[in-house]
Structures are given as C-alpha cells and as structure tokens.
Amino acid sequence: MANCPHCNRRLRLTDWRPNCPDCGVNLMFYGFEERFYEDAKRSELSMAGMRVGSKRMKAGLAGSLWAKARLCVCFLPLLSLLMPWGSLNAQLPFAAQKWDAGIMGLVNIFMGNLDVAPYLQSMWGGEWSFVFQRGILLLGAAVLAAVLGLLVLLFSLLSFLSVKRMSGAVAVMSLLGMLACAGGFALSVLLQRASDAMANPIFTGTLGYGAWLGFAAFACTCVVNLLLRKKGVKVQFAEGDEERAAIYKKVKAGEVKLEDLPYPVVETEATREMEAMIAKEMGGAAA
C-alpha cells in the first residue's frame, strides 16, 4: 500500500476514506497545485521543444533557396545512370549477351542474370581478357557510382538532422562520384580501343557517354551542397521557444528540476498579455 504524502503514514486496505486517518489531509487533492504547475511547466517546455524541432526539420529540408535546390538535384546522379557508360558484348553461337554499365544493365545482372558472374570471371584471364578486364572494371565503376548516388539521395533527404554535416558529407560523396564517373569514361574509352585492336566479331566493347552525364550530375550536387554548407539555413522561432527548448534538454538530462523553475518558465509578450487578461478578469470577478 501507499503512504500518506503529508505525514508518511502507512495506509492500509481499511483506510478507504479520502482523508488520512492521522493528519486528515485529503489524499486525492494534497499537492494538487504543485502537480498542476509542474505539469503546466512540463507542457510549456515540451511543446516548445516540438515546435523548435519541427521548424528545424522544415528549414533543413526546404528552408532556403539552396536547400530547395538540393532537393531538386539529389535525384540526378541516379537518373544519369539510366544512360549506359558503355557495354560489353558477346555474340555467342546460341545466345548473345550484352552487359551495359548503367542502372538497367546492373539490375539485369544482379537480379536477372546472376548466372553470368562465373562466366565473366572465367573470361578475366582467358584469350579475350584484353577486352573483358576493361569491361568488368567499367561495370565495377558503374556499381560504385550507383552506390554513391544512392548515398547522396539518402543523406540529402536526412539533411534536417544537421544541415552543415549532411551537406559536407554529400559534397564529399559527390566528389567521389565525379571521380568514379571520370574513371568510368576512361575505362569505356579503353574498352572500345581494346575491342578495335582485337577486331574480334564475337567479343566487342562499345563506348557510351553516360559517364559524362553522371559527372555533371554529381558536380551539381557537390556545388549545391558546398554552397548550402557555407550559407547555412536561417530558422525563425517564436519568441522564447528556443530558450524553452534549451531548458527542456537540461530538465531531461537532470541538470534542472521542474520545481525550481518559475511559471511561466520563459516570459514572452504572449504570456504577459495572458497574465494581464487573467488579472483583469479576476479583478472584475472580485468586484
């Protein structure tokens, strides 16, 4: 059983009345005013914390011109991979094979034609390895660019967590994506040259220009995120909300106790007007 909050008497099952048998205080309403103000202060601080977090999230996503621009360009690296960087072709007697270094080609390899992996591996050191090695390296560069493009998209959508940190991370990943695209274009050129030098009608490699499009897309995301990191995003809070949110963090961390705080916790023009209105109504009621 519980104890009396006033005299600390141990209450029994037979103590069913609302008043304590020893001190006589009402067990239900004892300390009601303190609990009321404690709940009011907690509500004031928690609601301010929610408003501050919501405004920061909205500002981080689309709170400035560059933040909106980032949302527009973050899809470009993945979309650019729809255009192949190049392709590796095998005109086999019973079935022709073509492996495109692009989104559609990679999806076809990893989801539809996983059985070709051992075949490609066997060709690495075979008679036509001169072409195949460059073709497989080109496919690897396309995979790296696709992973970086996915990370650019993901980090851009999560930028509200920290605008500067996320923007810096996206800029770094965009630079790596630019390097992957530049390397992919160089490999596609080498693939075509190797194919022309071998002059084999069965195994050939073709040059694509999707790598340049990917390079431009990653360059756009890099520039936009660097500018966003430099300029930042200005967030406008209601009067007192930022201060309340800071106090609420200290309350949750145990650094400050609610009972030690005044009510209202932070005075603003709105709270002063409300206090004046309440005083006016109570003065009129007393008259």
mmCIF file of C-alpha atoms in Angstrom:
data_model
loop_
_atom_site.group_PDB
_atom_site.id
_atom_site.type_symbol
_atom_site.label_atom_id
_atom_site.label_comp_id
_atom_site.label_asym_id
_atom_site.label_seq_id
_atom_site.Cartn_x
_atom_site.Cartn_y
_atom_site.Cartn_z
ATOM 1 C CA MET A 1 0.000 0.000 0.000
ATOM 2 C CA ALA A 2 0.969 3.658 -0.343
ATOM 3 C CA ASN A 3 1.987 6.175 2.294
ATOM 4 C CA CYS A 4 0.292 9.443 3.155
ATOM 5 C CA PRO A 5 2.068 12.224 1.182
ATOM 6 C CA HIS A 6 1.782 14.589 4.187
ATOM 7 C CA CYS A 7 2.626 12.569 7.331
ATOM 8 C CA ASN A 8 4.027 9.443 5.646
ATOM 9 C CA ARG A 9 1.592 7.127 7.488
ATOM 10 C CA ARG A 10 1.403 3.655 6.033
ATOM 11 C CA LEU A 11 -2.081 3.310 4.565
ATOM 12 C CA ARG A 12 -3.968 0.012 4.854
ATOM 13 C CA LEU A 13 -6.775 -1.546 2.889
ATOM 14 C CA THR A 14 -9.229 -0.449 5.559
ATOM 15 C CA ASP A 15 -8.234 3.218 5.049
ATOM 16 C CA TRP A 16 -10.751 3.726 2.270
ATOM 17 C CA ARG A 17 -11.806 7.247 3.139
ATOM 18 C CA PRO A 18 -10.338 10.156 1.086
ATOM 19 C CA ASN A 19 -8.725 11.666 4.208
ATOM 20 C CA CYS A 20 -5.660 10.405 6.066
ATOM 21 C CA PRO A 21 -6.648 8.866 9.467
ATOM 22 C CA ASP A 22 -3.736 10.632 11.201
ATOM 23 C CA CYS A 23 -3.304 14.126 9.740
ATOM 24 C CA GLY A 24 -6.678 14.407 7.975
ATOM 25 C CA VAL A 25 -5.392 15.770 4.651
ATOM 26 C CA ASN A 26 -7.329 14.923 1.511
ATOM 27 C CA LEU A 27 -5.236 12.233 -0.175
ATOM 28 C CA MET A 28 -6.618 12.975 -3.624
ATOM 29 C CA PHE A 29 -6.091 16.731 -3.689
ATOM 30 C CA TYR A 30 -2.998 17.035 -1.493
ATOM 31 C CA GLY A 31 -0.261 18.769 -3.503
ATOM 32 C CA PHE A 32 -2.684 19.319 -6.392
ATOM 33 C CA GLU A 33 -1.479 22.889 -7.023
ATOM 34 C CA GLU A 34 2.189 21.836 -7.132
ATOM 35 C CA ARG A 35 1.409 18.978 -9.522
ATOM 36 C CA PHE A 36 -0.700 21.274 -11.663
ATOM 37 C CA TYR A 37 2.108 23.813 -12.079
ATOM 38 C CA GLU A 38 4.628 21.042 -12.640
ATOM 39 C CA ASP A 39 2.512 19.624 -15.488
ATOM 40 C CA ALA A 40 1.987 23.118 -16.894
ATOM 41 C CA LYS A 41 5.723 23.806 -16.921
ATOM 42 C CA ARG A 42 6.471 20.425 -18.481
ATOM 43 C CA SER A 43 3.852 21.073 -21.156
ATOM 44 C CA GLU A 44 5.252 24.542 -21.871
ATOM 45 C CA LEU A 45 8.778 23.190 -22.323
ATOM 46 C CA SER A 46 7.909 20.018 -24.244
ATOM 47 C CA MET A 47 5.635 21.802 -26.714
ATOM 48 C CA ALA A 48 8.344 24.400 -27.347
ATOM 49 C CA GLY A 49 10.848 21.580 -27.943
ATOM 50 C CA MET A 50 8.494 20.001 -30.504
ATOM 51 C CA ARG A 51 7.966 23.320 -32.283
ATOM 52 C CA VAL A 52 11.714 24.009 -32.414
ATOM 53 C CA GLY A 53 12.449 20.506 -33.754
ATOM 54 C CA SER A 54 9.690 20.775 -36.369
ATOM 55 C CA LYS A 55 10.884 24.165 -37.611
ATOM 56 C CA ARG A 56 14.479 22.979 -37.799
ATOM 57 C CA MET A 57 13.389 19.919 -39.786
ATOM 58 C CA LYS A 58 11.375 22.016 -42.262
ATOM 59 C CA ALA A 59 14.186 24.554 -42.595
ATOM 60 C CA GLY A 60 16.776 21.797 -43.109
ATOM 61 C CA LEU A 61 14.734 20.318 -45.948
ATOM 62 C CA ALA A 62 13.498 23.440 -47.746
ATOM 63 C CA GLY A 63 14.273 26.481 -45.619
ATOM 64 C CA SER A 64 16.298 28.382 -48.194
ATOM 65 C CA LEU A 65 16.901 28.635 -51.929
ATOM 66 C CA TRP A 66 19.898 26.274 -51.785
ATOM 67 C CA ALA A 67 18.071 23.788 -49.577
ATOM 68 C CA LYS A 68 15.282 23.604 -52.164
ATOM 69 C CA ALA A 69 17.853 23.317 -54.937
ATOM 70 C CA ARG A 70 19.465 20.381 -53.127
ATOM 71 C CA LEU A 71 16.130 18.534 -53.063
ATOM 72 C CA CYS A 72 15.820 19.092 -56.805
ATOM 73 C CA VAL A 73 19.301 17.856 -57.753
ATOM 74 C CA CYS A 74 19.727 14.967 -55.286
ATOM 75 C CA PHE A 75 17.963 12.580 -57.706
ATOM 76 C CA LEU A 76 20.158 13.488 -60.694
ATOM 77 C CA PRO A 77 23.104 11.101 -60.058
ATOM 78 C CA LEU A 78 20.846 8.048 -60.042
ATOM 79 C CA LEU A 79 18.808 9.292 -63.020
ATOM 80 C CA SER A 80 22.002 9.896 -65.002
ATOM 81 C CA LEU A 81 22.862 6.210 -64.711
ATOM 82 C CA LEU A 82 19.889 5.381 -66.906
ATOM 83 C CA MET A 83 22.190 6.255 -69.830
ATOM 84 C CA PRO A 84 24.826 3.485 -70.189
ATOM 85 C CA TRP A 85 28.505 4.325 -69.841
ATOM 86 C CA GLY A 86 29.423 1.601 -72.274
ATOM 87 C CA SER A 87 28.720 -2.060 -72.881
ATOM 88 C CA LEU A 88 30.455 -5.412 -73.157
ATOM 89 C CA ASN A 89 29.024 -7.668 -75.868
ATOM 90 C CA ALA A 90 29.410 -11.371 -76.526
ATOM 91 C CA GLN A 91 27.882 -12.698 -79.779
ATOM 92 C CA LEU A 92 27.751 -16.342 -78.672
ATOM 93 C CA PRO A 93 26.571 -19.056 -81.066
ATOM 94 C CA PHE A 94 23.351 -19.828 -79.224
ATOM 95 C CA ALA A 95 22.674 -16.645 -77.273
ATOM 96 C CA ALA A 96 24.007 -13.106 -77.468
ATOM 97 C CA GLN A 97 24.981 -11.424 -74.218
ATOM 98 C CA LYS A 98 25.218 -7.707 -73.538
ATOM 99 C CA TRP A 99 26.230 -6.126 -70.248
ATOM 100 C CA ASP A 100 25.504 -2.403 -70.023
ATOM 101 C CA ALA A 101 27.344 -0.249 -67.481
ATOM 102 C CA GLY A 102 24.250 1.543 -66.215
ATOM 103 C CA ILE A 103 21.299 1.180 -63.869
ATOM 104 C CA MET A 104 19.279 -1.075 -66.160
ATOM 105 C CA GLY A 105 22.254 -3.230 -67.050
ATOM 106 C CA LEU A 106 23.272 -3.633 -63.396
ATOM 107 C CA VAL A 107 19.724 -4.538 -62.396
ATOM 108 C CA ASN A 108 19.659 -7.110 -65.182
ATOM 109 C CA ILE A 109 22.954 -8.612 -63.994
ATOM 110 C CA PHE A 110 22.253 -8.710 -60.254
ATOM 111 C CA MET A 111 18.588 -9.683 -60.405
ATOM 112 C CA GLY A 112 18.040 -11.454 -63.687
ATOM 113 C CA ASN A 113 21.331 -12.936 -64.825
ATOM 114 C CA LEU A 114 23.382 -13.835 -61.769
ATOM 115 C CA ASP A 115 24.497 -16.970 -63.589
ATOM 116 C CA VAL A 116 26.720 -14.880 -65.859
ATOM 117 C CA ALA A 117 29.053 -13.964 -62.972
ATOM 118 C CA PRO A 118 31.101 -17.217 -63.199
ATOM 119 C CA TYR A 119 31.222 -16.776 -66.980
ATOM 120 C CA LEU A 120 32.619 -13.240 -66.665
ATOM 121 C CA GLN A 121 35.104 -14.430 -64.045
ATOM 122 C CA SER A 122 36.338 -17.195 -66.318
ATOM 123 C CA MET A 123 36.842 -14.707 -69.154
ATOM 124 C CA TRP A 124 39.015 -12.483 -66.924
ATOM 125 C CA GLY A 125 42.153 -14.492 -67.656
ATOM 126 C CA GLY A 126 41.089 -16.076 -70.919
ATOM 127 C CA GLU A 127 42.059 -15.454 -74.507
ATOM 128 C CA TRP A 128 39.909 -12.311 -74.725
ATOM 129 C CA SER A 129 40.855 -10.942 -71.302
ATOM 130 C CA PHE A 130 42.223 -7.813 -73.033
ATOM 131 C CA VAL A 131 38.605 -6.696 -73.573
ATOM 132 C CA PHE A 132 36.889 -8.381 -70.678
ATOM 133 C CA GLN A 133 39.103 -6.941 -67.972
ATOM 134 C CA ARG A 134 38.286 -3.415 -69.063
ATOM 135 C CA GLY A 135 34.612 -4.259 -69.418
ATOM 136 C CA ILE A 136 34.352 -5.736 -65.922
ATOM 137 C CA LEU A 137 36.223 -2.776 -64.432
ATOM 138 C CA LEU A 138 33.754 -0.496 -66.206
ATOM 139 C CA LEU A 139 30.860 -2.395 -64.619
ATOM 140 C CA GLY A 140 32.548 -2.031 -61.216
ATOM 141 C CA ALA A 141 32.885 1.733 -61.690
ATOM 142 C CA ALA A 142 29.174 1.930 -62.542
ATOM 143 C CA VAL A 143 28.304 -0.018 -59.366
ATOM 144 C CA LEU A 144 30.405 2.394 -57.293
ATOM 145 C CA ALA A 145 28.686 5.396 -58.893
ATOM 146 C CA ALA A 146 25.259 3.860 -58.241
ATOM 147 C CA VAL A 147 26.098 3.303 -54.554
ATOM 148 C CA LEU A 148 27.376 6.876 -54.214
ATOM 149 C CA GLY A 149 24.287 8.221 -55.986
ATOM 150 C CA LEU A 150 22.060 6.324 -53.568
ATOM 151 C CA LEU A 151 24.009 7.714 -50.594
ATOM 152 C CA VAL A 152 23.744 11.249 -51.993
ATOM 153 C CA LEU A 153 19.976 10.845 -52.215
ATOM 154 C CA LEU A 154 19.673 9.330 -48.724
ATOM 155 C CA PHE A 155 21.884 11.906 -46.983
ATOM 156 C CA SER A 156 20.115 14.756 -48.779
ATOM 157 C CA LEU A 157 16.726 13.566 -47.516
ATOM 158 C CA LEU A 158 18.158 13.242 -43.980
ATOM 159 C CA SER A 159 19.788 16.675 -44.068
ATOM 160 C CA PHE A 160 17.407 18.049 -41.406
ATOM 161 C CA LEU A 161 19.442 16.134 -38.807
ATOM 162 C CA SER A 162 22.356 18.539 -39.312
ATOM 163 C CA VAL A 163 22.446 20.830 -42.334
ATOM 164 C CA LYS A 164 26.196 21.510 -42.235
ATOM 165 C CA ARG A 165 27.322 17.954 -41.519
ATOM 166 C CA MET A 166 24.985 16.325 -44.038
ATOM 167 C CA SER A 167 25.792 18.918 -46.707
ATOM 168 C CA GLY A 168 29.516 18.319 -46.176
ATOM 169 C CA ALA A 169 29.042 14.550 -46.378
ATOM 170 C CA VAL A 170 27.012 14.842 -49.594
ATOM 171 C CA ALA A 171 29.664 17.124 -51.105
ATOM 172 C CA VAL A 172 32.400 14.567 -50.330
ATOM 173 C CA MET A 173 30.339 11.693 -51.773
ATOM 174 C CA SER A 174 29.614 13.801 -54.864
ATOM 175 C CA LEU A 175 33.344 14.368 -55.379
ATOM 176 C CA LEU A 176 33.911 10.609 -55.137
ATOM 177 C CA GLY A 177 31.074 10.131 -57.619
ATOM 178 C CA MET A 178 32.737 12.560 -60.031
ATOM 179 C CA LEU A 179 35.960 10.550 -59.781
ATOM 180 C CA ALA A 180 34.054 7.304 -60.389
ATOM 181 C CA CYS A 181 32.393 8.794 -63.480
ATOM 182 C CA ALA A 182 35.688 10.152 -64.819
ATOM 183 C CA GLY A 183 37.297 6.750 -64.262
ATOM 184 C CA GLY A 184 34.310 5.063 -65.908
ATOM 185 C CA PHE A 185 34.631 7.213 -69.017
ATOM 186 C CA ALA A 186 38.349 6.452 -69.245
ATOM 187 C CA LEU A 187 37.584 2.736 -68.919
ATOM 188 C CA SER A 188 34.898 2.907 -71.614
ATOM 189 C CA VAL A 189 37.393 4.547 -73.987
ATOM 190 C CA LEU A 190 39.963 1.856 -73.199
ATOM 191 C CA LEU A 191 37.283 -0.808 -73.699
ATOM 192 C CA GLN A 192 36.450 0.427 -77.187
ATOM 193 C CA ARG A 193 40.115 0.772 -78.136
ATOM 194 C CA ALA A 194 40.822 -2.757 -76.895
ATOM 195 C CA SER A 195 37.843 -4.024 -78.865
ATOM 196 C CA ASP A 196 39.004 -2.268 -82.036
ATOM 197 C CA ALA A 197 42.547 -3.559 -81.567
ATOM 198 C CA MET A 198 41.388 -7.156 -81.118
ATOM 199 C CA ALA A 199 38.968 -6.932 -84.083
ATOM 200 C CA ASN A 200 37.024 -9.967 -82.910
ATOM 201 C CA PRO A 201 33.437 -10.254 -84.254
ATOM 202 C CA ILE A 202 32.301 -12.255 -81.229
ATOM 203 C CA PHE A 203 33.575 -10.204 -78.278
ATOM 204 C CA THR A 204 33.304 -6.439 -78.557
ATOM 205 C CA GLY A 205 33.084 -3.368 -76.366
ATOM 206 C CA THR A 206 31.238 -0.144 -77.130
ATOM 207 C CA LEU A 207 31.693 3.384 -75.860
ATOM 208 C CA GLY A 208 28.877 5.256 -74.090
ATOM 209 C CA TYR A 209 28.607 8.834 -72.939
ATOM 210 C CA GLY A 210 26.527 8.317 -69.790
ATOM 211 C CA ALA A 211 29.608 8.816 -67.622
ATOM 212 C CA TRP A 212 29.794 12.480 -68.656
ATOM 213 C CA LEU A 213 26.155 12.939 -67.716
ATOM 214 C CA GLY A 214 26.839 11.305 -64.338
ATOM 215 C CA PHE A 215 29.889 13.548 -63.850
ATOM 216 C CA ALA A 216 27.727 16.631 -64.454
ATOM 217 C CA ALA A 217 25.018 15.353 -62.074
ATOM 218 C CA PHE A 218 27.498 14.718 -59.254
ATOM 219 C CA ALA A 219 29.090 18.119 -59.922
ATOM 220 C CA CYS A 220 25.682 19.783 -59.463
ATOM 221 C CA THR A 221 25.060 18.068 -56.127
ATOM 222 C CA CYS A 222 28.599 18.904 -54.989
ATOM 223 C CA VAL A 223 28.303 22.638 -55.797
ATOM 224 C CA VAL A 224 24.820 22.995 -54.305
ATOM 225 C CA ASN A 225 25.779 21.259 -51.054
ATOM 226 C CA LEU A 226 29.011 23.245 -50.689
ATOM 227 C CA LEU A 227 27.060 26.493 -51.086
ATOM 228 C CA LEU A 228 24.426 25.279 -48.630
ATOM 229 C CA ARG A 229 27.103 24.347 -46.095
ATOM 230 C CA LYS A 230 28.693 27.779 -46.457
ATOM 231 C CA LYS A 231 25.493 29.864 -46.307
ATOM 232 C CA GLY A 232 23.532 27.666 -43.879
ATOM 233 C CA VAL A 233 19.808 27.933 -43.225
ATOM 234 C CA LYS A 234 18.222 30.586 -41.052
ATOM 235 C CA VAL A 235 15.467 29.302 -38.780
ATOM 236 C CA GLN A 236 12.982 31.713 -37.220
ATOM 237 C CA PHE A 237 11.481 30.598 -33.911
ATOM 238 C CA ALA A 238 8.639 32.078 -31.931
ATOM 239 C CA GLU A 239 9.684 34.294 -29.044
ATOM 240 C CA GLY A 240 11.032 32.202 -26.157
ATOM 241 C CA ASP A 241 10.764 28.811 -27.902
ATOM 242 C CA GLU A 242 14.494 28.338 -28.429
ATOM 243 C CA GLU A 243 15.191 29.213 -24.790
ATOM 244 C CA ARG A 244 12.454 26.831 -23.609
ATOM 245 C CA ALA A 245 13.860 24.024 -25.773
ATOM 246 C CA ALA A 246 17.316 24.508 -24.243
ATOM 247 C CA ILE A 247 15.859 24.416 -20.724
ATOM 248 C CA TYR A 248 13.854 21.283 -21.577
ATOM 249 C CA LYS A 249 17.054 19.487 -22.596
ATOM 250 C CA LYS A 250 18.542 20.326 -19.209
ATOM 251 C CA VAL A 251 15.382 19.074 -17.467
ATOM 252 C CA LYS A 252 15.523 15.749 -19.341
ATOM 253 C CA ALA A 253 19.230 15.455 -18.531
ATOM 254 C CA GLY A 254 18.502 16.001 -14.817
ATOM 255 C CA GLU A 255 20.511 19.224 -14.650
ATOM 256 C CA VAL A 256 17.441 21.308 -13.746
ATOM 257 C CA LYS A 257 14.354 20.351 -11.734
ATOM 258 C CA LEU A 258 10.871 21.465 -12.729
ATOM 259 C CA GLU A 259 10.000 22.538 -9.181
ATOM 260 C CA ASP A 260 12.902 25.005 -9.246
ATOM 261 C CA LEU A 261 11.605 26.758 -12.350
ATOM 262 C CA PRO A 262 9.131 29.673 -12.300
ATOM 263 C CA TYR A 263 5.821 29.660 -14.129
ATOM 264 C CA PRO A 264 5.738 30.611 -16.884
ATOM 265 C CA VAL A 265 9.236 29.280 -17.384
ATOM 266 C CA VAL A 266 10.040 31.919 -20.007
ATOM 267 C CA GLU A 267 8.146 35.189 -20.080
ATOM 268 C CA THR A 268 7.206 36.497 -23.509
ATOM 269 C CA GLU A 269 4.860 39.144 -24.831
ATOM 270 C CA ALA A 270 2.166 36.484 -25.238
ATOM 271 C CA THR A 271 2.481 35.266 -21.622
ATOM 272 C CA ARG A 272 2.435 38.837 -20.315
ATOM 273 C CA GLU A 273 -0.739 39.586 -22.242
ATOM 274 C CA MET A 274 -2.342 36.399 -20.902
ATOM 275 C CA GLU A 275 -1.376 37.248 -17.306
ATOM 276 C CA ALA A 276 -2.807 40.757 -17.736
ATOM 277 C CA MET A 277 -6.058 39.346 -19.102
ATOM 278 C CA ILE A 278 -6.367 36.858 -16.227
ATOM 279 C CA ALA A 279 -5.650 39.583 -13.664
ATOM 280 C CA LYS A 280 -8.276 41.802 -15.272
ATOM 281 C CA GLU A 281 -10.918 39.036 -15.247
ATOM 282 C CA MET A 282 -10.168 38.092 -11.635
ATOM 283 C CA GLY A 283 -10.282 41.734 -10.622
ATOM 284 C CA GLY A 284 -13.671 42.095 -12.269
ATOM 285 C CA ALA A 285 -14.914 38.920 -10.565
ATOM 286 C CA ALA A 286 -13.751 40.161 -7.154
ATOM 287 C CA ALA A 287 -15.544 43.459 -7.655
#
